[in-house]
Short mmCIF file of C-alpha atoms in Angstrom, two decimals:
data_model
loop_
_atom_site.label_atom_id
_atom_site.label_comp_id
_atom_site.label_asym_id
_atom_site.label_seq_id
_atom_site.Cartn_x
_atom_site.Cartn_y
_atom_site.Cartn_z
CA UNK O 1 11.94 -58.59 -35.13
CA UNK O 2 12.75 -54.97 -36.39
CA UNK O 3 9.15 -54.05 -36.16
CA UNK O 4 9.28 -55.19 -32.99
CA UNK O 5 12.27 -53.27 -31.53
CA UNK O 6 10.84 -50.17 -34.00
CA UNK O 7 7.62 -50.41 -31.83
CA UNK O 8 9.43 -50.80 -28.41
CA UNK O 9 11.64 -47.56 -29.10
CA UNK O 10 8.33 -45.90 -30.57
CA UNK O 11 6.18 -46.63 -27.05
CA UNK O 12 9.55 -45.70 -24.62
CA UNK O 13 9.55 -42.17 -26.80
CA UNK O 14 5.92 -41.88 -25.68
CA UNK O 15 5.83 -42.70 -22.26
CA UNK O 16 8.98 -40.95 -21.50
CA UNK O 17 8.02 -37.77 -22.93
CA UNK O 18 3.91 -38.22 -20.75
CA UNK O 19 5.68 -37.76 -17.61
CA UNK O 20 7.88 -34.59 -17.76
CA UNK O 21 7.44 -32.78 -14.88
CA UNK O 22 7.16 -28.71 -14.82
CA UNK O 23 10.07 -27.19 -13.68
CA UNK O 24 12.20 -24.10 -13.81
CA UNK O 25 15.84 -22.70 -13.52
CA UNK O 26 14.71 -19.25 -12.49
CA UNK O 27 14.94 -18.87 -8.51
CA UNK O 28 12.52 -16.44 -8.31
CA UNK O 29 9.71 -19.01 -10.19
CA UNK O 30 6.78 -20.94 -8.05
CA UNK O 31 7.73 -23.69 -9.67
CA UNK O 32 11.81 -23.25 -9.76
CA UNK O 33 13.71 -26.35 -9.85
CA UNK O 34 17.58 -25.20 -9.71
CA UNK O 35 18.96 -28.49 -11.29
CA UNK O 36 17.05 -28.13 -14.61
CA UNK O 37 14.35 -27.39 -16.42
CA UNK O 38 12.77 -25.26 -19.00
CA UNK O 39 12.69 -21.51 -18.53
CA UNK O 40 9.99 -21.59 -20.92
CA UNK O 41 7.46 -22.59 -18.36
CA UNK O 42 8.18 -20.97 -15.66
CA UNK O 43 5.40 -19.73 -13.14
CA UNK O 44 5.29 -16.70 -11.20
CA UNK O 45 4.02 -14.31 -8.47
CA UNK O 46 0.67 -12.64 -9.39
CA UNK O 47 -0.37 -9.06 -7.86
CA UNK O 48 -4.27 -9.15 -7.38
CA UNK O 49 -5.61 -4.99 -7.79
CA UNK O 50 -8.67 -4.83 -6.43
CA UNK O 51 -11.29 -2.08 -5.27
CA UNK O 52 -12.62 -2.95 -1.84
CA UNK O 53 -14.91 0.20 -2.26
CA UNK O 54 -16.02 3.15 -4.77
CA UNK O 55 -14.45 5.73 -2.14
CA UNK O 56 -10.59 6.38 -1.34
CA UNK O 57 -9.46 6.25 2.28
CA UNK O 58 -11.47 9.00 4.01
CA UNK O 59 -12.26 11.37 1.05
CA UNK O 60 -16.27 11.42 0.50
CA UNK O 61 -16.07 11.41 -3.00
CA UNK O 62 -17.57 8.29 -5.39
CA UNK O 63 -15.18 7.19 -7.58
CA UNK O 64 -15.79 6.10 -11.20
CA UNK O 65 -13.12 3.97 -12.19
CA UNK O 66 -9.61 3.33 -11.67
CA UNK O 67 -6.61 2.79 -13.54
CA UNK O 68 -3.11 0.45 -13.29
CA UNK O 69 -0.24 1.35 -14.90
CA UNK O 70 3.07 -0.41 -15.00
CA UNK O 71 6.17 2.12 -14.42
CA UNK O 72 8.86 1.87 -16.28
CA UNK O 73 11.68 4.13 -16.98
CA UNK O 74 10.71 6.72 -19.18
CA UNK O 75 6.58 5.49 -19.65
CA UNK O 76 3.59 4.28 -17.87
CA UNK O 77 1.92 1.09 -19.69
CA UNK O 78 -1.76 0.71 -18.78
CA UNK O 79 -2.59 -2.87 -17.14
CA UNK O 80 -6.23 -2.73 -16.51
CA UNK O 81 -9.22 -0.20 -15.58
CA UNK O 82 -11.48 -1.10 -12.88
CA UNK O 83 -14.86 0.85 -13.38
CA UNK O 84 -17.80 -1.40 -11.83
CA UNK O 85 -17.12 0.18 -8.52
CA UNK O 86 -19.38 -1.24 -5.43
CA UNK O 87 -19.50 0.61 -1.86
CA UNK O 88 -18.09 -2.27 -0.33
CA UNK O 89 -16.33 -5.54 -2.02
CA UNK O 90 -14.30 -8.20 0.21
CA UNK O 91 -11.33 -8.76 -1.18
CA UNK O 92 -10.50 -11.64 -4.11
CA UNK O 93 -9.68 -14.99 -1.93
CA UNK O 94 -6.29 -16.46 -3.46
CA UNK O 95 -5.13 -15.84 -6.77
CA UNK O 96 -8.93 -16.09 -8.01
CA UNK O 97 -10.08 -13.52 -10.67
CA UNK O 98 -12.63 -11.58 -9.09
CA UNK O 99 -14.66 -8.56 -9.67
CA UNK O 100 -13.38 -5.32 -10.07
CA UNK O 101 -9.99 -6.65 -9.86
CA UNK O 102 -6.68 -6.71 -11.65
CA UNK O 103 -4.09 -9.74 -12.13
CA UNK O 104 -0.86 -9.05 -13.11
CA UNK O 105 1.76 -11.32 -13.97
CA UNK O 106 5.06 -10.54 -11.66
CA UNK O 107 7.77 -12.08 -14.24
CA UNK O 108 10.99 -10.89 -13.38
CA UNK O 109 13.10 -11.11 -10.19
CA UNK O 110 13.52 -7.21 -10.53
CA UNK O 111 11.19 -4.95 -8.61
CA UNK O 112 7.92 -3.86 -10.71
CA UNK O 113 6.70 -0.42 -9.63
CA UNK O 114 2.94 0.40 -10.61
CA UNK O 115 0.81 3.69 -10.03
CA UNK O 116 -2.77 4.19 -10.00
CA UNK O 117 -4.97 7.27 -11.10
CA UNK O 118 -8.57 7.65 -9.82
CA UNK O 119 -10.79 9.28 -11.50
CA UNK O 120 -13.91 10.31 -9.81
CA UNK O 121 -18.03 10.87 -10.73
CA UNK O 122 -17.69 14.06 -9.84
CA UNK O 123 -15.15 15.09 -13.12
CA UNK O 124 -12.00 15.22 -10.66
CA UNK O 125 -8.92 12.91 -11.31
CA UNK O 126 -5.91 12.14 -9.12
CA UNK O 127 -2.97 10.13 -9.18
CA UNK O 128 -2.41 7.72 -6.81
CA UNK O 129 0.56 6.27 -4.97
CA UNK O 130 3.59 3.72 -6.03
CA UNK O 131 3.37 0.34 -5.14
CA UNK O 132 6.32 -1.74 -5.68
CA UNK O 133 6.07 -5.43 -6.21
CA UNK O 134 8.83 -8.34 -6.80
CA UNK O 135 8.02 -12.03 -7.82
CA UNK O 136 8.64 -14.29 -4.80
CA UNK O 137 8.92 -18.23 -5.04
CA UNK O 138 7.06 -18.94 -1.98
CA UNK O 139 4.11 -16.03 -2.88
CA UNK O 140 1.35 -17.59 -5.22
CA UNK O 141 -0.48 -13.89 -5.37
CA UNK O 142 -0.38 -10.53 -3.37
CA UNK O 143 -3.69 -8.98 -2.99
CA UNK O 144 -4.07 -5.31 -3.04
CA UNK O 145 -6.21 -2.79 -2.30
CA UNK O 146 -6.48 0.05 -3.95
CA UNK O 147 -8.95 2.13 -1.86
CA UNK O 148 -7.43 1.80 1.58
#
């Protein structure tokens, strides 16, 4: 009889602890579930970077690669390089990795500011513009170009 209760409690620990679902308390999570959870698994916006072209906006020059880096207060933290630069690439469909793209993780409700420098075949650099991101619960990925 007590191997057979010891068995019983043995299976319910099993099958109980199969079917946990994914959840999160963080409101700003895809997967957020306010009433409980584990913070540990929480899921969250991705920003796609991507190079639709090897030019920016009008300028005629060919670029050579570009750069991602995360702002923060007092430093820049590189995120990725893109450097297999096409004329023309359509942008990344979904949160799919792609070439010459960039995923980064959005995982914090607070704004995430990011700046880009290009660096061109021609020996010339420049930096690029600020793009501010925030993570989003109803937002799987935002796709961005970075040569528009």
């Amino acid at each position: 009889m007590k191997n057979l209760l010891f068995f019983t409690l043995i299976l319910f620990g099993i099958l109980s602890s199969c079917n946990k679902k994914e959840s999160c308390k963080d409101p700003n999570a895809l997967n957020s579930e306010i009433t409980g959870g584990d913070n540990s698994i929480c899921r969250y916006t991705n920003v796609i970077f991507y190079a639709g072209s090897n030019r920016v906006g009008g300028n005629g020059d060919i670029l050579d690669k570009i750069e991602v880096y995360r702002i923060f207060i007092d430093q820049e933290e590189l995120v990725g390089t893109i450097s297999d630069l096409k004329e023309f690439t359509d942008a990344p469909i979904g949160c799919a990795n792609s070439l010459n793209s960039i995923r980064y993780e959005l995982n914090t409700s607070t704004d995430i500011r990011f700046t880009t420098k290009y660096y061109y075949k021609n020996a010339t650099a420049e930096n690029g513009g600020t793009h501010i991101f925030k993570a989003a619960s109803d937002q799987e990925c935002i796709v961005q170009n970075l040569t528009l």
